[in-house]
Short mmCIF file of C-alpha atoms in Angstrom, two decimals:
data_model
loop_
_atom_site.label_atom_id
_atom_site.label_comp_id
_atom_site.label_asym_id
_atom_site.label_seq_id
_atom_site.Cartn_x
_atom_site.Cartn_y
_atom_site.Cartn_z
CA UNK A 1 -32.79 -131.93 -155.97
CA UNK A 2 -33.37 -128.24 -156.76
CA UNK A 3 -36.93 -127.00 -157.07
CA UNK A 4 -36.21 -124.57 -159.89
CA UNK A 5 -35.80 -125.40 -163.54
CA UNK A 6 -32.17 -125.65 -164.67
CA UNK A 7 -33.09 -123.40 -167.62
CA UNK A 8 -34.25 -120.61 -165.34
CA UNK A 9 -31.63 -118.62 -163.45
CA UNK A 10 -32.32 -118.15 -159.75
CA UNK A 11 -33.99 -114.90 -158.69
CA UNK A 12 -31.46 -112.33 -157.54
CA UNK A 13 -31.32 -111.65 -153.84
CA UNK A 14 -32.78 -108.24 -153.01
CA UNK A 15 -31.93 -106.24 -149.95
CA UNK A 16 -34.86 -104.58 -148.22
CA UNK A 17 -34.79 -100.82 -148.30
CA UNK A 18 -34.38 -99.03 -144.98
CA UNK A 19 -36.23 -96.08 -146.51
CA UNK A 20 -39.17 -98.07 -147.91
CA UNK A 21 -42.75 -97.08 -147.27
CA UNK A 22 -43.33 -99.88 -144.77
CA UNK A 23 -40.19 -99.23 -142.72
CA UNK A 24 -42.15 -97.28 -140.06
CA UNK A 25 -45.70 -96.45 -139.02
CA UNK A 26 -47.55 -93.64 -140.86
CA UNK A 27 -47.20 -90.17 -139.31
CA UNK A 28 -48.28 -86.60 -140.01
CA UNK A 29 -44.67 -85.84 -140.97
CA UNK A 30 -45.19 -88.05 -144.06
CA UNK A 31 -47.44 -85.33 -145.48
CA UNK A 32 -44.28 -83.42 -146.38
CA UNK A 33 -44.31 -85.65 -149.45
CA UNK A 34 -47.44 -83.86 -150.64
CA UNK A 35 -45.76 -80.51 -150.06
CA UNK A 36 -42.70 -81.63 -152.04
CA UNK A 37 -45.15 -81.96 -154.92
CA UNK A 38 -48.17 -79.75 -155.65
CA UNK A 39 -49.69 -79.76 -152.14
CA UNK A 40 -50.34 -76.47 -150.33
CA UNK A 41 -50.48 -75.65 -146.64
CA UNK A 42 -52.08 -72.65 -144.95
CA UNK A 43 -52.17 -71.44 -141.35
CA UNK A 44 -54.93 -70.09 -139.16
CA UNK A 45 -53.99 -69.30 -135.61
CA UNK A 46 -52.38 -72.38 -134.06
CA UNK A 47 -53.78 -74.68 -136.74
CA UNK A 48 -53.05 -75.51 -140.36
CA UNK A 49 -54.79 -77.03 -143.37
CA UNK A 50 -53.39 -79.05 -146.23
CA UNK A 51 -54.96 -78.92 -149.71
CA UNK A 52 -54.12 -80.42 -153.07
CA UNK A 53 -55.77 -80.46 -156.48
CA UNK A 54 -55.81 -83.91 -158.11
CA UNK A 55 -56.38 -84.90 -161.71
CA UNK A 56 -58.18 -88.23 -161.14
CA UNK A 57 -60.87 -89.61 -158.83
CA UNK A 58 -58.80 -92.67 -157.87
CA UNK A 59 -56.18 -90.32 -156.40
CA UNK A 60 -58.88 -88.76 -154.18
CA UNK A 61 -59.77 -92.12 -152.63
CA UNK A 62 -56.16 -93.09 -152.04
CA UNK A 63 -55.25 -89.72 -150.53
CA UNK A 64 -58.29 -89.47 -148.24
CA UNK A 65 -57.52 -92.99 -146.95
CA UNK A 66 -53.85 -92.11 -146.38
CA UNK A 67 -54.80 -88.93 -144.53
CA UNK A 68 -57.20 -90.93 -142.37
CA UNK A 69 -54.41 -93.41 -141.53
CA UNK A 70 -52.54 -90.44 -140.08
CA UNK A 71 -55.51 -89.21 -138.04
CA UNK A 72 -56.25 -86.27 -140.36
CA UNK A 73 -59.83 -85.68 -141.51
CA UNK A 74 -60.27 -84.64 -145.14
CA UNK A 75 -63.03 -83.74 -147.57
CA UNK A 76 -63.04 -83.40 -151.33
CA UNK A 77 -64.99 -81.64 -154.04
CA UNK A 78 -65.00 -81.47 -157.82
CA UNK A 79 -63.54 -78.33 -159.36
CA UNK A 80 -64.97 -76.42 -162.32
CA UNK A 81 -62.21 -77.73 -164.60
CA UNK A 82 -62.99 -81.41 -163.88
CA UNK A 83 -60.29 -81.97 -161.30
CA UNK A 84 -60.71 -82.73 -157.58
CA UNK A 85 -59.75 -80.68 -154.53
CA UNK A 86 -58.83 -82.61 -151.38
CA UNK A 87 -58.66 -80.46 -148.28
CA UNK A 88 -58.08 -81.30 -144.63
CA UNK A 89 -59.77 -79.59 -141.74
CA UNK A 90 -57.74 -77.01 -139.88
CA UNK A 91 -55.95 -79.00 -137.19
CA UNK A 92 -53.31 -78.30 -134.58
CA UNK A 93 -51.56 -81.55 -135.60
CA UNK A 94 -50.75 -79.95 -138.96
CA UNK A 95 -49.35 -76.73 -137.45
CA UNK A 96 -45.74 -78.01 -137.15
CA UNK A 97 -45.79 -78.94 -140.83
CA UNK A 98 -46.96 -75.42 -141.77
CA UNK A 99 -44.40 -73.79 -139.50
CA UNK A 100 -41.63 -75.82 -141.12
CA UNK A 101 -42.72 -75.18 -144.73
CA UNK A 102 -44.03 -71.60 -144.80
CA UNK A 103 -41.75 -68.56 -144.92
CA UNK A 104 -42.65 -64.89 -144.94
CA UNK A 105 -40.70 -63.05 -147.66
CA UNK A 106 -40.48 -59.28 -147.28
CA UNK A 107 -42.51 -58.51 -150.43
CA UNK A 108 -45.44 -60.93 -150.51
CA UNK A 109 -47.42 -63.46 -148.49
CA UNK A 110 -46.13 -66.77 -147.23
CA UNK A 111 -44.14 -68.94 -149.61
CA UNK A 112 -43.88 -72.74 -149.44
CA UNK A 113 -40.27 -73.83 -149.03
CA UNK A 114 -38.78 -77.09 -147.70
CA UNK A 115 -37.24 -76.77 -144.25
CA UNK A 116 -33.49 -77.09 -143.74
CA UNK A 117 -32.50 -80.74 -143.74
CA UNK A 118 -35.58 -81.80 -145.72
CA UNK A 119 -35.40 -85.44 -146.77
CA UNK A 120 -37.59 -87.95 -148.56
CA UNK A 121 -38.36 -91.51 -147.55
CA UNK A 122 -40.69 -94.21 -148.82
CA UNK A 123 -43.82 -92.96 -147.04
CA UNK A 124 -43.35 -89.39 -148.29
CA UNK A 125 -42.63 -90.56 -151.82
CA UNK A 126 -45.65 -92.88 -151.78
CA UNK A 127 -47.94 -89.95 -150.98
CA UNK A 128 -46.35 -87.79 -153.68
CA UNK A 129 -46.69 -90.58 -156.26
CA UNK A 130 -50.34 -91.16 -155.27
CA UNK A 131 -51.13 -87.46 -155.58
CA UNK A 132 -49.09 -86.43 -158.61
CA UNK A 133 -47.06 -89.28 -160.07
CA UNK A 134 -47.50 -90.50 -163.64
CA UNK A 135 -45.88 -92.96 -166.00
CA UNK A 136 -44.24 -91.03 -168.81
CA UNK A 137 -42.31 -93.38 -171.08
CA UNK A 138 -39.42 -93.82 -170.92
CA UNK A 139 -39.68 -92.82 -167.28
CA UNK A 140 -41.88 -91.55 -164.50
CA UNK A 141 -43.01 -88.01 -163.62
CA UNK A 142 -43.42 -86.45 -160.19
CA UNK A 143 -45.49 -83.31 -160.71
CA UNK A 144 -44.78 -80.06 -158.86
CA UNK A 145 -46.84 -77.03 -157.97
CA UNK A 146 -46.86 -74.40 -160.71
CA UNK A 147 -45.65 -71.62 -158.41
CA UNK A 148 -43.22 -73.64 -156.27
CA UNK A 149 -39.92 -72.36 -157.66
CA UNK A 150 -38.45 -72.12 -154.14
CA UNK A 151 -38.98 -75.86 -153.63
CA UNK A 152 -37.38 -77.18 -156.79
CA UNK A 153 -33.70 -77.19 -155.89
CA UNK A 154 -33.98 -78.62 -152.34
CA UNK A 155 -36.58 -81.21 -153.37
CA UNK A 156 -34.43 -82.26 -156.33
CA UNK A 157 -31.48 -82.65 -153.95
CA UNK A 158 -33.62 -84.75 -151.58
CA UNK A 159 -34.58 -87.03 -154.48
CA UNK A 160 -30.93 -87.44 -155.47
CA UNK A 161 -30.03 -88.22 -151.84
CA UNK A 162 -32.29 -91.30 -151.90
CA UNK A 163 -30.85 -92.51 -155.20
CA UNK A 164 -33.26 -90.80 -157.57
CA UNK A 165 -31.41 -88.18 -159.63
CA UNK A 166 -33.99 -86.35 -161.70
CA UNK A 167 -34.40 -83.96 -164.59
CA UNK A 168 -36.55 -80.88 -164.01
CA UNK A 169 -39.10 -80.28 -166.77
CA UNK A 170 -40.48 -76.80 -167.37
CA UNK A 171 -44.02 -76.06 -168.56
CA UNK A 172 -43.03 -76.32 -172.23
CA UNK A 173 -41.74 -79.87 -171.67
CA UNK A 174 -44.84 -81.02 -169.75
CA UNK A 175 -43.89 -79.76 -166.28
CA UNK A 176 -43.32 -78.43 -163.86
CA UNK A 177 -42.27 -81.94 -162.90
CA UNK A 178 -39.29 -84.10 -162.19
CA UNK A 179 -38.64 -86.96 -164.61
CA UNK A 180 -37.02 -90.15 -163.37
CA UNK A 181 -35.51 -92.32 -166.12
CA UNK A 182 -33.42 -95.44 -166.28
CA UNK A 183 -34.20 -98.99 -165.28
CA UNK A 184 -32.24 -98.85 -162.00
CA UNK A 185 -33.71 -95.53 -160.94
CA UNK A 186 -37.25 -96.69 -161.69
CA UNK A 187 -36.59 -99.91 -159.75
CA UNK A 188 -35.28 -97.77 -156.87
CA UNK A 189 -38.48 -95.68 -156.90
CA UNK A 190 -40.60 -98.84 -156.88
CA UNK A 191 -38.54 -100.22 -153.99
CA UNK A 192 -38.99 -97.04 -151.96
CA UNK A 193 -42.73 -96.74 -152.42
#
């Protein structure tokens, strides 16, 4: 005798994602998800610091806890415009991340740019969503840094590679941000994070 009602169809079988957030242990490399979004990294000697401005207090608590899970100490402070700045200490464990993401153009200071072969996975996406994700009916937004033009194309390609083709929104349309729309794509995002 079946345990489900004959009026209710059985739940579809779902395959677990190999790229999901719980597929591996947290690592410092996951912080690349913050840099794909509005996070910033700076170098000092053989160390580096990660910083990100957040729009809500709940994001601060989530991000500080996630940084701690990766062995990275962080502090936060309120900004004059009512937002929150989360900043790590300078640490040698963050130096490889800075070396991979910072480039020296001939005309100005260092520019944040994804390294060759940059990819996203569930842990990286989870951090990006926690820091700068927002429901935006009929979809979901992943916010970007205002001055991160060099990141947009490779990060958009990395999103498409994990099954999340996106639309880039400019400042006039509520960006800079990527918008994910469609039931399957939103389900894919939920599965990954």
